[in-house]
XYZ file of C-alpha atoms in Angstrom:
783
model
C 22.784 -62.747 -78.325
C 21.830 -63.296 -74.729
C 18.396 -62.518 -73.348
C 19.561 -59.304 -71.635
C 21.014 -57.578 -74.760
C 19.331 -54.346 -75.684
C 19.974 -54.847 -79.292
C 17.418 -56.551 -81.446
C 17.570 -58.641 -84.598
C 17.880 -56.602 -87.775
C 19.790 -53.833 -86.000
C 23.514 -53.599 -85.577
C 25.153 -51.512 -82.818
C 26.400 -48.184 -83.875
C 30.097 -47.392 -83.841
C 31.213 -45.701 -80.584
C 32.355 -42.594 -82.495
C 28.870 -42.190 -84.012
C 27.150 -42.708 -80.603
C 29.557 -40.171 -79.132
C 28.534 -37.572 -81.709
C 24.877 -38.291 -80.982
C 25.470 -37.890 -77.225
C 27.210 -34.560 -77.732
C 24.466 -33.290 -79.914
C 21.790 -34.304 -77.393
C 23.873 -32.671 -74.600
C 24.335 -29.451 -76.515
C 20.631 -29.190 -77.426
C 19.496 -29.970 -73.907
C 21.936 -27.564 -72.123
C 21.001 -24.829 -74.606
C 17.302 -25.340 -74.251
C 17.293 -25.614 -70.472
C 19.662 -22.625 -69.995
C 17.214 -20.507 -72.109
C 14.753 -20.858 -69.201
C 16.596 -18.126 -67.378
C 16.743 -15.767 -70.387
C 14.975 -12.592 -69.257
C 13.792 -14.534 -66.172
C 14.690 -11.956 -63.558
C 13.520 -8.988 -65.619
C 10.024 -10.561 -65.933
C 9.932 -11.155 -62.177
C 11.005 -7.598 -61.437
C 8.148 -6.304 -63.645
C 5.653 -8.472 -61.788
C 6.898 -7.183 -58.396
C 6.638 -3.632 -59.760
C 2.954 -4.162 -60.791
C 2.147 -5.879 -57.523
C 3.524 -2.812 -55.635
C 1.031 -0.531 -57.308
C -1.909 -2.533 -55.888
C -0.360 -3.391 -52.508
C -0.727 -1.415 -49.236
C 1.998 -3.366 -47.483
C 4.894 -0.942 -48.186
C 7.403 -2.737 -46.103
C 6.801 -6.111 -47.854
C 6.879 -4.522 -51.181
C 10.119 -2.832 -50.406
C 11.725 -6.160 -49.354
C 10.458 -7.835 -52.520
C 11.829 -5.118 -54.918
C 15.167 -5.004 -53.021
C 15.535 -8.815 -53.243
C 14.634 -9.077 -56.963
C 16.936 -6.194 -57.826
C 19.881 -7.896 -56.117
C 19.103 -11.145 -57.981
C 18.767 -9.291 -61.282
C 22.326 -7.768 -60.721
C 23.685 -11.408 -60.335
C 21.867 -12.638 -63.397
C 25.009 -13.615 -65.271
C 26.580 -15.411 -62.203
C 23.277 -17.343 -61.593
C 23.015 -18.328 -65.276
C 26.642 -19.602 -65.225
C 26.111 -21.670 -62.070
C 22.843 -23.036 -63.454
C 24.490 -24.113 -66.718
C 27.348 -25.722 -64.841
C 24.971 -27.854 -62.901
C 23.295 -29.024 -66.065
C 26.631 -29.837 -67.713
C 27.589 -31.785 -64.412
C 24.588 -34.017 -64.716
C 25.588 -35.005 -68.292
C 29.155 -35.538 -67.116
C 27.949 -37.842 -64.309
C 25.826 -39.826 -66.824
C 28.724 -40.126 -69.330
C 31.254 -41.045 -66.650
C 29.257 -42.976 -63.940
C 31.020 -43.289 -60.631
C 30.103 -45.470 -57.617
C 28.213 -43.528 -55.108
C 30.570 -42.689 -52.175
C 29.707 -42.840 -48.544
C 28.554 -39.472 -47.348
C 30.153 -38.862 -43.803
C 28.608 -35.324 -43.474
C 26.683 -34.834 -40.314
C 22.977 -34.092 -40.637
C 21.800 -30.535 -39.910
C 18.428 -28.944 -39.721
C 17.190 -26.749 -42.683
C 16.061 -23.216 -41.901
C 12.474 -22.424 -42.604
C 13.383 -20.442 -45.778
C 15.484 -23.292 -47.054
C 12.839 -25.775 -46.407
C 10.170 -23.623 -48.281
C 12.513 -23.345 -51.326
C 13.219 -27.064 -51.259
C 9.438 -27.989 -51.013
C 8.631 -25.526 -53.920
C 11.154 -27.217 -56.078
C 9.918 -30.688 -55.128
C 6.322 -29.796 -56.034
C 7.388 -28.689 -59.512
C 9.389 -31.916 -60.035
C 6.457 -34.056 -59.099
C 4.156 -32.087 -61.312
C 6.402 -32.200 -64.345
C 7.165 -35.911 -63.893
C 3.481 -36.609 -63.752
C 2.705 -34.472 -66.901
C 5.642 -35.848 -68.952
C 5.496 -39.461 -67.683
C 5.145 -41.094 -71.113
C 7.765 -39.138 -73.058
C 10.088 -39.368 -70.017
C 9.727 -43.168 -70.064
C 10.470 -43.258 -73.789
C 13.403 -41.086 -73.354
C 14.994 -43.302 -70.724
C 14.581 -46.268 -72.885
C 16.398 -44.567 -75.702
C 19.172 -43.124 -73.472
C 19.622 -46.647 -72.163
C 20.217 -47.830 -75.699
C 22.595 -44.968 -76.290
C 24.534 -45.906 -73.117
C 25.076 -49.442 -74.460
C 26.370 -48.078 -77.740
C 28.803 -45.913 -75.717
C 29.914 -48.985 -73.654
C 28.333 -47.747 -70.480
C 26.536 -49.874 -67.824
C 22.858 -49.975 -67.612
C 21.842 -46.918 -65.487
C 18.751 -46.215 -63.346
C 16.157 -43.581 -64.385
C 17.341 -41.491 -61.438
C 20.573 -40.820 -63.356
C 18.840 -39.528 -66.614
C 20.361 -36.007 -67.096
C 17.137 -34.961 -68.807
C 14.711 -35.751 -65.951
C 12.832 -32.698 -64.566
C 14.656 -32.960 -61.246
C 18.046 -31.824 -62.838
C 17.110 -28.293 -63.935
C 14.839 -27.797 -60.878
C 17.576 -28.804 -58.353
C 20.100 -26.693 -60.344
C 17.703 -23.748 -59.957
C 17.054 -24.395 -56.157
C 20.827 -24.461 -55.483
C 21.181 -20.844 -56.776
C 19.601 -19.306 -53.672
C 21.006 -18.903 -50.159
C 18.826 -18.706 -47.096
C 17.959 -14.975 -47.220
C 17.767 -14.485 -50.992
C 14.003 -14.772 -51.310
C 11.063 -13.218 -49.605
C 7.866 -15.313 -49.289
C 6.078 -13.507 -52.125
C 9.126 -13.350 -54.370
C 9.604 -17.126 -53.837
C 6.040 -17.745 -55.032
C 6.428 -15.646 -58.102
C 9.820 -17.145 -59.108
C 8.694 -20.758 -58.833
C 5.441 -20.098 -60.681
C 7.530 -18.520 -63.534
C 9.901 -21.455 -63.374
C 7.124 -24.065 -63.635
C 5.566 -22.142 -66.604
C 8.916 -21.855 -68.515
C 10.315 -25.225 -67.733
C 7.201 -27.063 -68.659
C 7.116 -25.605 -72.199
C 10.927 -26.119 -72.537
C 10.865 -29.758 -71.457
C 7.908 -30.718 -73.724
C 9.852 -29.211 -76.711
C 13.171 -30.714 -75.623
C 11.708 -34.287 -75.013
C 10.006 -34.159 -78.441
C 13.239 -33.143 -80.205
C 15.507 -35.649 -78.412
C 13.067 -38.571 -78.800
C 12.884 -37.729 -82.434
C 16.698 -37.625 -82.763
C 17.125 -40.960 -80.980
C 14.068 -42.705 -82.609
C 15.782 -44.235 -85.528
C 18.890 -45.802 -84.028
C 18.022 -46.094 -80.282
C 14.306 -46.799 -79.957
C 13.940 -50.334 -78.488
C 12.149 -52.662 -80.925
C 10.102 -55.617 -79.875
C 11.205 -59.224 -80.576
C 9.257 -60.810 -83.396
C 6.482 -63.144 -82.267
C 5.988 -66.531 -83.846
C 2.849 -66.579 -86.043
C 1.159 -69.164 -83.919
C 1.695 -66.966 -80.788
C 0.886 -63.674 -82.370
C -1.615 -61.669 -80.521
C -3.489 -58.447 -81.664
C -1.063 -55.587 -81.278
C -2.410 -52.343 -79.640
C -2.203 -49.033 -81.193
C 0.938 -47.125 -80.735
C -0.942 -44.016 -79.595
C -0.252 -43.448 -75.916
C -2.990 -41.793 -73.878
C -1.507 -38.999 -71.772
C -3.951 -36.252 -70.837
C -2.653 -32.737 -70.348
C -1.671 -32.433 -66.769
C -1.045 -36.178 -66.295
C -3.158 -39.211 -65.724
C -4.321 -39.974 -62.169
C -3.703 -43.663 -61.849
C -5.183 -45.902 -59.151
C -2.709 -47.453 -56.789
C -3.428 -51.041 -57.769
C -1.272 -54.032 -56.852
C 0.596 -55.526 -59.680
C -0.969 -58.772 -60.850
C 2.068 -60.841 -61.345
C 4.556 -60.584 -64.133
C 2.587 -62.365 -66.861
C -0.992 -63.092 -67.599
C -2.365 -66.579 -67.274
C -1.782 -68.279 -70.580
C -5.087 -69.997 -70.234
C -6.950 -66.796 -70.354
C -7.875 -65.050 -73.537
C -5.764 -62.222 -74.785
C -6.784 -58.609 -73.973
C -8.776 -56.863 -76.556
C -6.727 -54.072 -78.242
C -7.691 -50.427 -78.537
C -7.403 -50.118 -82.298
C -10.128 -51.225 -84.681
C -10.544 -51.348 -88.411
C -13.825 -51.161 -90.295
C -15.895 -51.551 -87.124
C -14.201 -54.926 -86.373
C -11.381 -55.499 -83.850
C -8.038 -55.949 -85.467
C -7.196 -59.605 -85.306
C -10.773 -60.945 -84.705
C -13.948 -60.422 -82.790
C -13.752 -58.073 -79.685
C -13.412 -59.629 -76.413
C -16.072 -58.034 -74.166
C -18.163 -56.899 -77.100
C -21.764 -57.794 -76.464
C -25.186 -57.593 -78.246
C -26.892 -54.275 -77.557
C -29.768 -56.050 -75.931
C -27.823 -59.048 -74.526
C -25.056 -60.093 -72.233
C -21.256 -59.615 -72.215
C -18.711 -61.756 -74.031
C -16.009 -60.590 -71.539
C -13.133 -62.798 -71.277
C -10.284 -62.873 -68.785
C -8.107 -59.855 -67.907
C -4.563 -59.125 -66.833
C -3.505 -56.766 -64.147
C -3.392 -52.992 -64.903
C 0.022 -51.990 -65.607
C 1.185 -55.545 -65.962
C 2.423 -57.369 -69.128
C 0.555 -58.527 -72.129
C -0.240 -62.189 -72.380
C 2.961 -62.830 -74.369
C 4.945 -60.890 -71.806
C 6.372 -58.612 -74.493
C 5.952 -55.126 -72.971
C 3.850 -53.203 -70.396
C 0.380 -51.874 -71.257
C 0.194 -48.307 -72.488
C -2.122 -45.647 -71.070
C -5.075 -46.104 -73.433
C -4.951 -49.825 -73.037
C -4.869 -49.459 -69.293
C -8.001 -47.368 -69.378
C -9.486 -49.887 -71.782
C -8.817 -52.793 -69.395
C -10.127 -50.901 -66.441
C -13.354 -50.055 -68.270
C -13.845 -53.679 -69.249
C -13.433 -54.582 -65.601
C -15.857 -51.921 -64.500
C -18.483 -53.215 -66.944
C -18.060 -56.723 -65.585
C -18.352 -55.731 -61.900
C -20.920 -52.976 -62.147
C -23.021 -53.324 -65.284
C -23.135 -57.085 -65.601
C -22.559 -58.294 -62.083
C -23.689 -61.923 -61.735
C -24.291 -62.464 -65.462
C -22.628 -65.464 -67.206
C -21.044 -65.024 -70.578
C -22.976 -66.747 -73.446
C -21.241 -69.318 -75.562
C -19.098 -68.117 -78.416
C -21.683 -69.362 -80.933
C -23.938 -66.557 -79.698
C -21.831 -64.175 -81.840
C -22.889 -65.958 -85.125
C -25.000 -63.464 -87.173
C -24.434 -60.576 -84.716
C -22.956 -57.570 -86.429
C -21.152 -54.610 -84.953
C -23.003 -51.313 -84.871
C -21.187 -48.939 -87.257
C -19.896 -45.615 -85.878
C -22.113 -43.676 -88.042
C -25.156 -45.635 -87.034
C -24.306 -45.034 -83.304
C -23.798 -41.252 -84.044
C -27.188 -41.234 -85.763
C -28.905 -42.809 -82.719
C -27.084 -40.234 -80.437
C -28.295 -37.358 -82.588
C -31.848 -38.685 -82.375
C -31.543 -38.972 -78.557
C -30.293 -35.402 -78.406
C -33.721 -34.006 -79.040
C -35.491 -36.580 -76.867
C -36.673 -36.145 -73.323
C -33.665 -36.318 -70.984
C -35.787 -37.587 -68.066
C -34.309 -41.044 -67.935
C -30.722 -39.603 -67.441
C -31.951 -37.142 -64.976
C -33.555 -39.828 -62.815
C -30.223 -41.706 -62.859
C -28.343 -38.505 -61.717
C -30.842 -37.617 -59.001
C -30.908 -41.127 -57.590
C -34.514 -41.969 -58.516
C -33.017 -44.660 -60.830
C -30.474 -46.752 -58.948
C -28.756 -47.860 -62.154
C -25.490 -46.285 -63.319
C -25.894 -43.616 -65.929
C -23.939 -45.757 -68.390
C -26.688 -48.412 -68.060
C -29.391 -45.894 -68.737
C -27.515 -44.493 -71.852
C -27.420 -48.088 -73.207
C -31.066 -48.610 -72.647
C -31.849 -45.399 -74.558
C -29.582 -46.462 -77.377
C -31.498 -49.797 -77.523
C -34.738 -47.829 -77.789
C -33.257 -45.625 -80.548
C -31.954 -48.579 -82.502
C -35.460 -50.065 -82.665
C -36.760 -46.827 -84.033
C -34.198 -47.140 -86.891
C -35.390 -50.738 -87.542
C -32.341 -52.486 -85.994
C -32.693 -55.644 -83.974
C -30.837 -55.008 -80.599
C -30.335 -58.766 -80.131
C -28.488 -59.048 -83.323
C -26.398 -55.919 -82.982
C -23.453 -55.124 -80.710
C -21.109 -52.255 -79.856
C -17.511 -52.399 -80.606
C -15.361 -51.784 -77.523
C -14.201 -48.300 -78.512
C -17.918 -47.177 -78.450
C -18.567 -48.987 -75.295
C -15.528 -47.255 -73.674
C -16.859 -43.815 -74.875
C -20.281 -44.601 -73.434
C -18.939 -45.563 -70.064
C -16.436 -42.620 -69.872
C -19.227 -40.113 -70.506
C -21.593 -41.799 -68.093
C -19.054 -42.061 -65.213
C -17.773 -38.526 -65.794
C -21.158 -36.823 -65.915
C -22.467 -38.863 -62.967
C -19.325 -37.926 -60.965
C -19.705 -34.248 -61.754
C -23.319 -34.184 -60.982
C -22.878 -35.889 -57.619
C -19.989 -33.718 -56.521
C -21.049 -30.274 -57.890
C -24.805 -30.299 -58.285
C -26.822 -29.953 -55.058
C -30.283 -29.231 -56.605
C -32.355 -31.334 -58.937
C -32.440 -28.408 -61.222
C -28.624 -28.467 -61.461
C -28.442 -32.118 -62.023
C -30.988 -31.843 -64.745
C -28.497 -29.740 -66.647
C -26.010 -32.555 -66.686
C -28.749 -34.950 -67.816
C -29.571 -32.820 -70.776
C -25.846 -32.906 -71.784
C -25.723 -36.646 -71.922
C -26.538 -37.029 -75.578
C -24.374 -34.106 -76.883
C -21.360 -35.309 -74.899
C -21.921 -38.946 -76.054
C -21.686 -37.620 -79.692
C -18.680 -35.584 -78.825
C -16.798 -38.566 -77.169
C -17.669 -40.878 -80.073
C -16.227 -38.480 -82.666
C -13.410 -36.808 -80.649
C -11.714 -38.693 -77.712
C -9.432 -35.663 -77.103
C -12.194 -34.514 -74.704
C -10.380 -36.651 -72.040
C -6.917 -35.601 -73.026
C -6.695 -31.838 -73.744
C -7.167 -29.309 -70.994
C -8.209 -26.636 -73.577
C -10.903 -28.793 -75.160
C -14.109 -26.808 -75.695
C -16.202 -29.574 -74.198
C -14.040 -29.573 -71.092
C -14.330 -25.816 -70.777
C -18.132 -25.991 -70.725
C -18.136 -28.680 -67.980
C -15.761 -26.586 -65.957
C -17.963 -23.567 -66.211
C -21.093 -25.493 -65.658
C -19.722 -27.259 -62.532
C -18.589 -23.865 -61.109
C -21.979 -22.445 -61.725
C -23.791 -25.347 -59.966
C -21.239 -26.150 -57.155
C -22.936 -25.414 -53.855
C -25.719 -23.370 -55.634
C -28.866 -23.938 -53.782
C -30.758 -21.125 -55.520
C -31.481 -19.269 -52.231
C -30.521 -15.778 -53.504
C -31.505 -13.917 -56.667
C -27.805 -14.017 -57.717
C -27.720 -17.839 -57.386
C -30.950 -18.126 -59.348
C -29.563 -15.834 -62.045
C -26.427 -18.060 -62.348
C -28.519 -21.140 -62.727
C -30.474 -19.397 -65.444
C -27.342 -18.548 -67.366
C -26.187 -22.142 -66.985
C -29.444 -23.355 -68.411
C -29.070 -21.033 -71.407
C -25.623 -22.397 -72.061
C -26.905 -25.932 -72.037
C -29.861 -24.940 -74.244
C -27.464 -23.724 -76.901
C -25.530 -26.905 -77.009
C -28.592 -29.214 -77.072
C -30.266 -27.198 -79.785
C -27.323 -26.217 -82.007
C -24.658 -28.920 -81.751
C -24.425 -31.169 -84.751
C -20.670 -31.834 -85.457
C -18.981 -28.429 -84.753
C -17.501 -28.398 -81.332
C -17.142 -24.618 -81.485
C -20.686 -24.668 -80.055
C -19.279 -25.881 -76.775
C -16.680 -23.030 -76.854
C -19.413 -20.478 -77.509
C -21.636 -21.634 -74.714
C -18.685 -21.945 -72.318
C -17.578 -18.424 -73.079
C -21.014 -16.929 -72.478
C -21.391 -18.732 -69.172
C -17.840 -17.860 -68.193
C -18.494 -14.153 -68.783
C -21.338 -14.299 -66.372
C -19.272 -16.256 -63.786
C -16.508 -13.702 -64.002
C -18.891 -10.823 -63.220
C -20.186 -12.797 -60.229
C -16.600 -13.466 -59.128
C -15.860 -9.689 -59.164
C -18.964 -9.169 -56.937
C -17.802 -12.046 -54.689
C -14.274 -10.661 -54.443
C -15.725 -7.322 -53.273
C -17.837 -8.964 -50.677
C -15.021 -11.095 -49.418
C -12.832 -8.047 -49.156
C -15.370 -6.207 -47.135
C -15.959 -9.229 -44.865
C -12.118 -9.600 -44.354
C -11.793 -5.856 -43.590
C -14.550 -5.983 -41.069
C -13.090 -8.989 -39.222
C -9.572 -7.757 -39.595
C -10.497 -4.257 -38.401
C -12.054 -5.640 -35.168
C -9.031 -7.789 -34.565
C -6.724 -4.903 -35.084
C -8.731 -2.611 -32.889
C -8.623 -5.140 -30.072
C -4.941 -5.746 -30.575
C -4.186 -1.986 -30.553
C -6.264 -1.420 -27.336
C -4.559 -4.297 -25.674
C -1.040 -3.035 -26.618
C -1.857 0.475 -25.485
C -3.343 -0.736 -22.217
C -0.256 -2.743 -21.544
C 1.884 0.341 -22.241
C -0.165 2.495 -19.851
C 0.171 0.012 -17.102
C 3.908 -0.210 -17.542
C 4.293 3.656 -17.632
C 1.706 4.753 -15.055
C 1.678 1.740 -12.700
C 4.133 2.959 -10.084
C 4.281 6.721 -10.930
C 2.595 9.366 -8.766
C 0.883 12.052 -10.877
C -1.477 14.941 -10.382
C -5.104 14.158 -11.108
C -5.247 16.448 -14.227
C -2.269 14.828 -15.840
C -3.473 11.306 -15.082
C -6.848 11.932 -16.469
C -5.359 13.398 -19.725
C -3.023 10.252 -19.994
C -5.834 7.611 -19.431
C -8.275 9.545 -21.615
C -7.194 11.533 -24.618
C -3.681 10.191 -24.849
C -4.820 6.595 -24.709
C -7.328 7.237 -27.480
C -4.728 9.003 -29.540
C -2.304 6.101 -29.147
C -4.894 3.603 -30.350
C -5.804 5.689 -33.339
C -2.205 6.211 -34.333
C -1.410 2.533 -33.919
C -4.275 1.665 -36.236
C -3.526 4.215 -38.884
C 0.238 4.367 -38.978
C 1.484 1.217 -37.081
C 3.445 0.722 -33.908
C 6.785 1.295 -35.648
C 5.963 4.541 -37.363
C 7.377 7.960 -36.609
C 3.805 9.248 -35.929
C 3.415 6.643 -33.177
C 6.725 7.471 -31.539
C 5.785 11.106 -31.658
C 2.512 10.230 -29.926
C 4.429 8.378 -27.195
C 6.505 11.408 -26.582
C 3.460 13.418 -25.547
C 2.842 11.169 -22.458
C 6.513 10.874 -21.649
C 6.928 14.609 -21.836
C 3.897 15.383 -19.594
C 5.098 12.807 -17.042
C 8.554 14.426 -17.075
C 6.946 17.914 -16.748
C 4.913 16.728 -13.743
C 8.004 15.483 -12.038
C 9.830 18.797 -12.735
C 6.823 20.706 -11.357
C 6.984 18.685 -8.153
C 10.656 19.865 -7.889
C 9.530 23.464 -8.338
C 11.543 23.759 -11.744
C 9.142 26.086 -13.455
C 11.367 26.999 -16.328
C 11.715 23.405 -17.494
C 7.989 22.875 -17.136
C 7.247 25.853 -19.350
C 9.815 24.808 -21.951
C 8.188 21.312 -22.094
C 4.687 22.679 -22.416
C 5.854 24.884 -25.388
C 7.568 21.841 -26.971
C 4.479 19.708 -26.708
C 2.062 22.337 -28.038
C 2.015 20.952 -31.645
C 1.857 17.269 -30.718
C -0.915 18.042 -28.202
C -2.774 19.695 -31.070
C -2.574 16.533 -33.093
C -3.718 14.487 -30.212
C -6.843 16.632 -29.650
C -7.616 16.595 -33.417
C -7.480 12.726 -33.465
C -9.829 12.639 -30.434
C -12.299 14.920 -32.310
C -12.093 17.909 -29.895
C -12.993 21.261 -31.218
C -10.985 24.378 -30.434
C -12.874 25.223 -27.260
C -12.645 21.789 -25.732
C -8.996 21.585 -26.663
C -8.318 24.865 -24.875
C -10.157 23.649 -21.755
C -8.092 20.392 -21.678
C -4.870 22.328 -22.165
C -5.805 24.725 -19.389
C -6.430 21.885 -16.970
C -2.906 20.501 -17.869
C -1.313 23.895 -17.201
C -3.211 24.210 -13.851
C -1.984 20.912 -12.730
C 1.637 21.801 -13.393
C 1.455 25.413 -12.196
C 1.194 24.501 -8.418
C 4.106 22.383 -7.102
C 2.115 21.398 -4.005
C -0.738 19.748 -5.999
C -1.491 16.352 -4.402
C 0.058 13.413 -6.374
C -0.762 9.752 -6.131
C -0.589 6.500 -8.037
C -3.611 6.266 -10.359
C -4.682 2.692 -11.258
C -5.109 2.079 -14.991
C -8.565 0.645 -15.831
C -7.928 -1.899 -18.560
C -10.787 -2.180 -21.036
C -12.222 -5.617 -21.276
C -12.220 -6.898 -24.864
C -15.629 -7.482 -26.395
C -16.128 -11.244 -26.487
C -17.627 -12.184 -29.802
C -20.038 -15.048 -30.121
C -18.085 -18.117 -31.251
C -19.072 -19.298 -34.740
C -17.705 -22.695 -33.956
C -20.035 -22.940 -30.966
C -23.144 -21.339 -32.555
C -22.882 -23.092 -35.962
C -20.843 -26.165 -35.221
C -22.118 -26.938 -31.705
C -18.677 -27.124 -30.257
C -18.397 -26.832 -26.445
C -15.922 -24.101 -25.565
C -13.942 -24.316 -22.329
C -11.827 -21.273 -21.308
C -11.967 -19.976 -24.884
C -10.780 -23.232 -26.352
C -12.627 -25.934 -27.973
C -13.404 -28.777 -25.556
C -14.135 -31.330 -28.289
C -11.817 -33.905 -29.553
C -9.525 -33.269 -32.478
C -6.266 -34.671 -33.699
C -3.218 -32.461 -32.960
C -1.828 -33.392 -36.385
C -5.034 -32.361 -38.001
C -4.789 -28.907 -36.231
C -1.230 -28.591 -37.484
C -2.563 -29.335 -41.064
C -5.251 -26.651 -40.578
C -2.625 -24.085 -39.739
C -1.018 -24.597 -43.094
C -4.239 -23.909 -45.051
C -4.095 -20.891 -47.282
C -6.480 -18.429 -48.927
C -8.636 -20.230 -51.563
C -8.840 -23.569 -49.868
C -12.189 -25.110 -50.824
C -14.335 -26.563 -48.005
C -17.687 -28.281 -47.747
C -19.935 -27.400 -44.825
C -22.485 -29.879 -43.618
C -25.530 -28.484 -41.770
C -27.242 -30.135 -38.926
C -30.043 -31.424 -41.268
C -27.480 -32.911 -43.668
C -27.535 -30.278 -46.304
C -24.152 -29.445 -47.773
C -22.834 -26.052 -49.019
C -19.668 -24.943 -50.667
C -17.334 -22.617 -48.878
C -13.795 -21.316 -49.124
C -11.114 -19.643 -46.958
C -11.113 -15.979 -48.027
C -8.687 -14.576 -45.405
C -6.192 -15.634 -42.801
C -5.661 -13.297 -39.843
C -1.986 -12.204 -39.587
C -2.563 -11.521 -35.872
C -4.531 -14.546 -34.614
C -4.279 -17.009 -37.574
C -8.052 -17.308 -37.625
C -9.780 -18.213 -40.876
C -12.572 -16.224 -42.462
C -14.820 -18.783 -44.328
C -17.258 -17.407 -46.838
C -19.995 -18.941 -48.920
C -20.237 -18.970 -52.703
C -21.426 -15.401 -52.734
C -18.449 -14.128 -50.573
C -20.592 -13.622 -47.512
C -19.206 -14.434 -44.070
C -20.170 -17.913 -42.943
C -17.657 -18.763 -40.090
C -14.535 -17.149 -38.442
C -12.681 -19.973 -36.673
C -9.224 -20.759 -35.319
C -7.253 -23.681 -36.745
C -8.061 -25.725 -33.589
C -11.732 -24.986 -33.897
C -11.693 -25.970 -37.683
C -9.898 -29.241 -36.788
C -12.594 -29.942 -34.203
C -15.325 -29.276 -36.791
C -13.568 -31.649 -39.210
C -13.357 -34.321 -36.523
C -17.095 -33.811 -35.772
C -17.978 -34.207 -39.443
C -19.321 -30.685 -39.930
C -16.572 -29.567 -42.354
C -14.719 -31.477 -44.990
C -11.681 -30.256 -46.896
C -12.154 -30.376 -50.639
C -9.588 -30.676 -53.379
C -8.720 -27.389 -55.061
C -8.403 -29.075 -58.333
C -10.407 -27.912 -61.289
C -13.837 -29.779 -61.379
C -12.933 -31.791 -64.424
C -9.637 -32.877 -62.989
C -11.200 -33.851 -59.695
C -13.919 -35.845 -61.576
C -11.334 -37.666 -63.681
C -9.356 -38.546 -60.546
C -12.556 -39.939 -58.933
C -13.356 -41.801 -62.118
C -9.954 -43.576 -62.203
C -10.431 -44.507 -58.536
C -13.803 -46.097 -59.333
C -12.273 -47.996 -62.273
C -9.309 -49.104 -60.202
C -11.559 -50.454 -57.374
C -13.678 -52.393 -60.001
C -10.393 -53.755 -61.370
C -9.352 -55.068 -58.022
C -12.831 -56.520 -57.412
C -12.793 -58.439 -60.670
C -9.221 -59.702 -60.269
């Protein structure tokens, strides 16, 4: 067989008829599972819209949402049929591949609605491909083998009919430009992501299992003299995907002169296949050998490294570049008589450290000790091993334990630096070093499962400490609850990780209470800022209307005073309460128009028409006086003045200039806090126009970091975006107003270094991403 064959020794190709049956079975299962995503889909969305309508005050938007989802629900069968046809079409294209034709269609611009739907679908595709990277890669390999059995040419991963892009694009194509309102689009794609994620996980598991026996690629046997330790088959794929560093590929094969990479799996405390490369005496130096590039091939060129092996290799590189920089490996004879520290021995040392003073870890987290936290942990383990009667120079870790130590050290140090501003907060992370070391040594799912109890506690602790400077009683109370949660773990954790769940739950209950208080404060701050903006906008709109109506019209003094006084106030109040398109506002407009017409009729001595108009306007005038706060006596006086003005045709009439109220100029937060120089109401500082465009796309909930003039940092978030001016209300962690700035002012503050945009990821996810970046940089440095 040639080198490019996808069949392997010991396996014969299946008959085409059998392969065809397998394909039809996979097709049937896939189309059935993915079509089930739309089962009850529109009814669930309609229920969500109904519940949202109860709490919303925007009756027009809710009406549009309910109308749109009702129309979609009526078309449910048609949409499901079109969706299923698209899925079937993807399998037809894979089974009968055709050369891609030349598309002679002219390009056209997408509407804004089409673009938003397209981007929403693209985001879901990227998320699902990231989450399902490993099973998707395995699935492509097995479909590739199935294609060979069917006599099909090798196909690219982009033609895989089971890739997430197929159901998402089939879903996107169901909608025309005007089918979805903005809020309905958000609800629909959130529901799609939730349902499709679960369906694809189940589907990939089922299809991979069905294809495993006959279509899983097998590796070529390796001659005994060239055999290298084989890694474990367990692929490391955390929930939510693995954030991989963008490292250059290090060639196709490793240098044969370099030692083979150490595997992940171990037996009996010893590496499978021999001594661990990189294992070192507890009190001595590294025995690290050469490496190959992350994501590259093993030294025998047989297959790419898997996830756990990639992390393993990156951690080895990090240890060489950070922990043992400048040290030379000792000769191999140094391992004679050195034994590997057994897992139970290391757990015993960690249990002993759990009750010791955490001050060494705290000094590393606060910066008083310049060493990495991982180095400090090793030193404490050395001290603990001596207390157990072990000789650190004759004992070494295996690399699994070294990896656990480094992962815990880097993770806690990253979280402390990014989310703990006070020494008191960082001390909490220091106290958790020993419990989390024990947890990582006995359960590595801490780094894989989003629902892991240890992860929940770190999420809650980071939220409690993030930007918490302890300035208010509420912040002090939050830190106290965080300390109680840490106390529970340090005192009670032995081997039951439910302790982490309990501590996280207690702290989360407090944080949820604080969040309710913060939400109320944010709502009040938004209502205050929004109320001022609406008032100014209403006054400006009414002033423009008065200028247009009264600018060139001659009126009696009594009518002009009423229009520029009581009527103006009534229009502003009605605009604020009911809106400029309401029937009440139109009725208020009719008062002024009617009086101006009556004044013109009086000038022409048409007394009958004047009297009819006054009687017609009696009820609207009463509502006008009521909104102005006039009592019965004052209202009668004002009405008498109007009647007197209209009773005498020879009353002097003239054009009365309208005095426009100057808007109250608020002090600029950008100038007062950020030191920006304002020119003509605009920021005079330098900022990138593209950055300003990015700022305009920010939404409620975006996290920010504010840097004071003295260098202190605080956490903030966007709590409200003005629908009138697009200004942002930025609040602190307690929900209190901090800044109100325009997108241009925010861009200038970012350019000046006073504001930094933060990731809106969960703290643990953000720390993991930063950790992989650190490991990737170390890998590049070593290579």
